[in-house]
Structures are given as structure tokens and as C-alpha cells.
Amino acid sequence: MTEGVSIDEVSPLIEMVLSPAVEAVADMTMKEEEILFPMSMDKLTDAEWYEIDSKPRKLVIAFLIQASNGNLKELRIRKKKTKMTD
């Protein structure tokens, strides 16, 4: 813990913020896995799945451009790091 902060001071924060957030993420994940994904498997064509699969890469590139604020050197560094983790 950070010096000067006790577990008694942090516990209410965990209870009020962290626990509900973890619960919400778990609930969303369950809904995606048990409802949304199976329904999507029935409704979407192979071409639509291909399009969906290609979008995250485009979003990452757009995010990197935005995050670099036009600093292309920084963008290239981030792009290399992204490729290394793929």
C-alpha cells in the first residue's frame, strides 16, 4: 500500500467502485458468451464475420494515430510494439 493509506481507508473504495465494476464486466462477458455470440453465429454470414474480424486492426491504427497527436516517430514505435504482441 501507499505510505499513509490504510486498508481501512481503501476498503470502502473497493466495495463502492471496484466490486461493482468487476461484477458488471463479468455480467457483460456472460451475456456476450451465452446470448450475443450464439445469436451472431446464426445470423451473420461468413463475409460479415470477415469484415468484423478486420475492423479491430483498423481501430487500433486509428487509435494510435490519434494517440500520437501527429508524432509519426512515436506512431512507428507504437506500431512496432503492436506487431510484436500480435
mmCIF file of C-alpha atoms in Angstrom:
data_model
loop_
_atom_site.group_PDB
_atom_site.id
_atom_site.type_symbol
_atom_site.label_atom_id
_atom_site.label_comp_id
_atom_site.label_asym_id
_atom_site.label_seq_id
_atom_site.Cartn_x
_atom_site.Cartn_y
_atom_site.Cartn_z
ATOM 1 C CA MET A 1 0.000 0.000 0.000
ATOM 2 C CA THR A 2 0.988 3.600 -0.425
ATOM 3 C CA GLU A 3 2.522 5.123 2.655
ATOM 4 C CA GLY A 4 -0.108 6.871 4.737
ATOM 5 C CA VAL A 5 -3.086 4.944 3.333
ATOM 6 C CA SER A 6 -4.553 2.149 5.424
ATOM 7 C CA ILE A 7 -6.530 -0.851 4.292
ATOM 8 C CA ASP A 8 -9.485 0.529 6.266
ATOM 9 C CA GLU A 9 -9.426 3.652 4.067
ATOM 10 C CA VAL A 10 -9.221 1.656 0.848
ATOM 11 C CA SER A 11 -11.845 -0.992 1.679
ATOM 12 C CA PRO A 12 -14.889 1.287 1.154
ATOM 13 C CA LEU A 13 -13.483 2.354 -2.213
ATOM 14 C CA ILE A 14 -13.061 -1.261 -3.257
ATOM 15 C CA GLU A 15 -16.594 -2.032 -2.109
ATOM 16 C CA MET A 16 -18.167 1.004 -3.798
ATOM 17 C CA VAL A 17 -16.192 1.122 -7.056
ATOM 18 C CA LEU A 18 -14.116 -1.937 -7.816
ATOM 19 C CA SER A 19 -16.552 -4.685 -6.835
ATOM 20 C CA PRO A 20 -19.476 -3.302 -8.906
ATOM 21 C CA ALA A 21 -17.153 -2.755 -11.886
ATOM 22 C CA VAL A 22 -15.857 -6.336 -11.740
ATOM 23 C CA GLU A 23 -19.424 -7.607 -11.403
ATOM 24 C CA ALA A 24 -20.569 -5.548 -14.412
ATOM 25 C CA VAL A 25 -17.713 -6.846 -16.573
ATOM 26 C CA ALA A 26 -18.483 -10.434 -15.565
ATOM 27 C CA ASP A 27 -22.169 -9.871 -16.388
ATOM 28 C CA MET A 28 -21.368 -8.347 -19.807
ATOM 29 C CA THR A 29 -18.989 -11.200 -20.608
ATOM 30 C CA MET A 30 -21.625 -13.790 -19.695
ATOM 31 C CA LYS A 31 -24.218 -12.054 -21.898
ATOM 32 C CA GLU A 32 -21.782 -11.919 -24.824
ATOM 33 C CA GLU A 33 -20.810 -15.579 -24.492
ATOM 34 C CA GLU A 34 -24.262 -17.009 -23.791
ATOM 35 C CA ILE A 35 -26.549 -14.714 -25.813
ATOM 36 C CA LEU A 36 -24.864 -12.373 -28.269
ATOM 37 C CA PHE A 37 -22.217 -14.665 -29.740
ATOM 38 C CA PRO A 38 -24.510 -17.695 -30.311
ATOM 39 C CA MET A 39 -27.147 -15.427 -31.882
ATOM 40 C CA SER A 40 -24.494 -13.812 -34.089
ATOM 41 C CA MET A 41 -23.275 -17.230 -35.233
ATOM 42 C CA ASP A 42 -26.802 -17.952 -36.506
ATOM 43 C CA LYS A 43 -27.418 -14.573 -38.135
ATOM 44 C CA LEU A 44 -24.129 -13.390 -39.690
ATOM 45 C CA THR A 45 -22.646 -14.635 -42.961
ATOM 46 C CA ASP A 46 -19.001 -15.610 -43.477
ATOM 47 C CA ALA A 47 -18.439 -12.318 -45.338
ATOM 48 C CA GLU A 48 -19.849 -10.339 -42.380
ATOM 49 C CA TRP A 49 -17.595 -12.239 -39.940
ATOM 50 C CA TYR A 50 -14.595 -11.436 -42.156
ATOM 51 C CA GLU A 51 -15.493 -7.747 -42.083
ATOM 52 C CA ILE A 52 -15.905 -7.829 -38.294
ATOM 53 C CA ASP A 53 -12.536 -9.554 -37.922
ATOM 54 C CA SER A 54 -10.745 -6.870 -39.946
ATOM 55 C CA LYS A 55 -12.181 -3.901 -38.015
ATOM 56 C CA PRO A 56 -10.192 -4.198 -34.750
ATOM 57 C CA ARG A 57 -6.914 -3.718 -36.631
ATOM 58 C CA LYS A 58 -8.278 -0.598 -38.296
ATOM 59 C CA LEU A 59 -9.465 0.714 -34.926
ATOM 60 C CA VAL A 60 -6.047 0.111 -33.362
ATOM 61 C CA ILE A 61 -4.326 2.008 -36.172
ATOM 62 C CA ALA A 62 -6.815 4.892 -35.877
ATOM 63 C CA PHE A 63 -6.312 4.968 -32.110
ATOM 64 C CA LEU A 64 -2.526 5.026 -32.486
ATOM 65 C CA ILE A 65 -2.704 7.903 -34.941
ATOM 66 C CA GLN A 66 -4.978 9.806 -32.569
ATOM 67 C CA ALA A 67 -2.845 8.983 -29.527
ATOM 68 C CA SER A 68 0.378 10.062 -31.229
ATOM 69 C CA ASN A 69 -1.012 13.564 -31.910
ATOM 70 C CA GLY A 70 0.645 13.510 -35.295
ATOM 71 C CA ASN A 71 4.036 12.431 -33.936
ATOM 72 C CA LEU A 72 4.884 9.890 -36.644
ATOM 73 C CA LYS A 73 8.071 8.717 -34.932
ATOM 74 C CA GLU A 74 6.054 7.807 -31.844
ATOM 75 C CA LEU A 75 3.413 6.161 -34.040
ATOM 76 C CA ARG A 76 6.031 3.947 -35.741
ATOM 77 C CA ILE A 77 7.395 2.881 -32.351
ATOM 78 C CA ARG A 78 3.912 2.007 -31.117
ATOM 79 C CA LYS A 79 3.115 0.196 -34.369
ATOM 80 C CA LYS A 80 6.241 -1.987 -33.959
ATOM 81 C CA LYS A 81 5.264 -2.805 -30.372
ATOM 82 C CA THR A 82 1.736 -3.718 -31.528
ATOM 83 C CA LYS A 83 3.094 -6.032 -34.245
ATOM 84 C CA MET A 84 5.369 -7.735 -31.737
ATOM 85 C CA THR A 85 2.411 -8.594 -29.484
ATOM 86 C CA ASP A 86 0.147 -9.945 -32.279
#
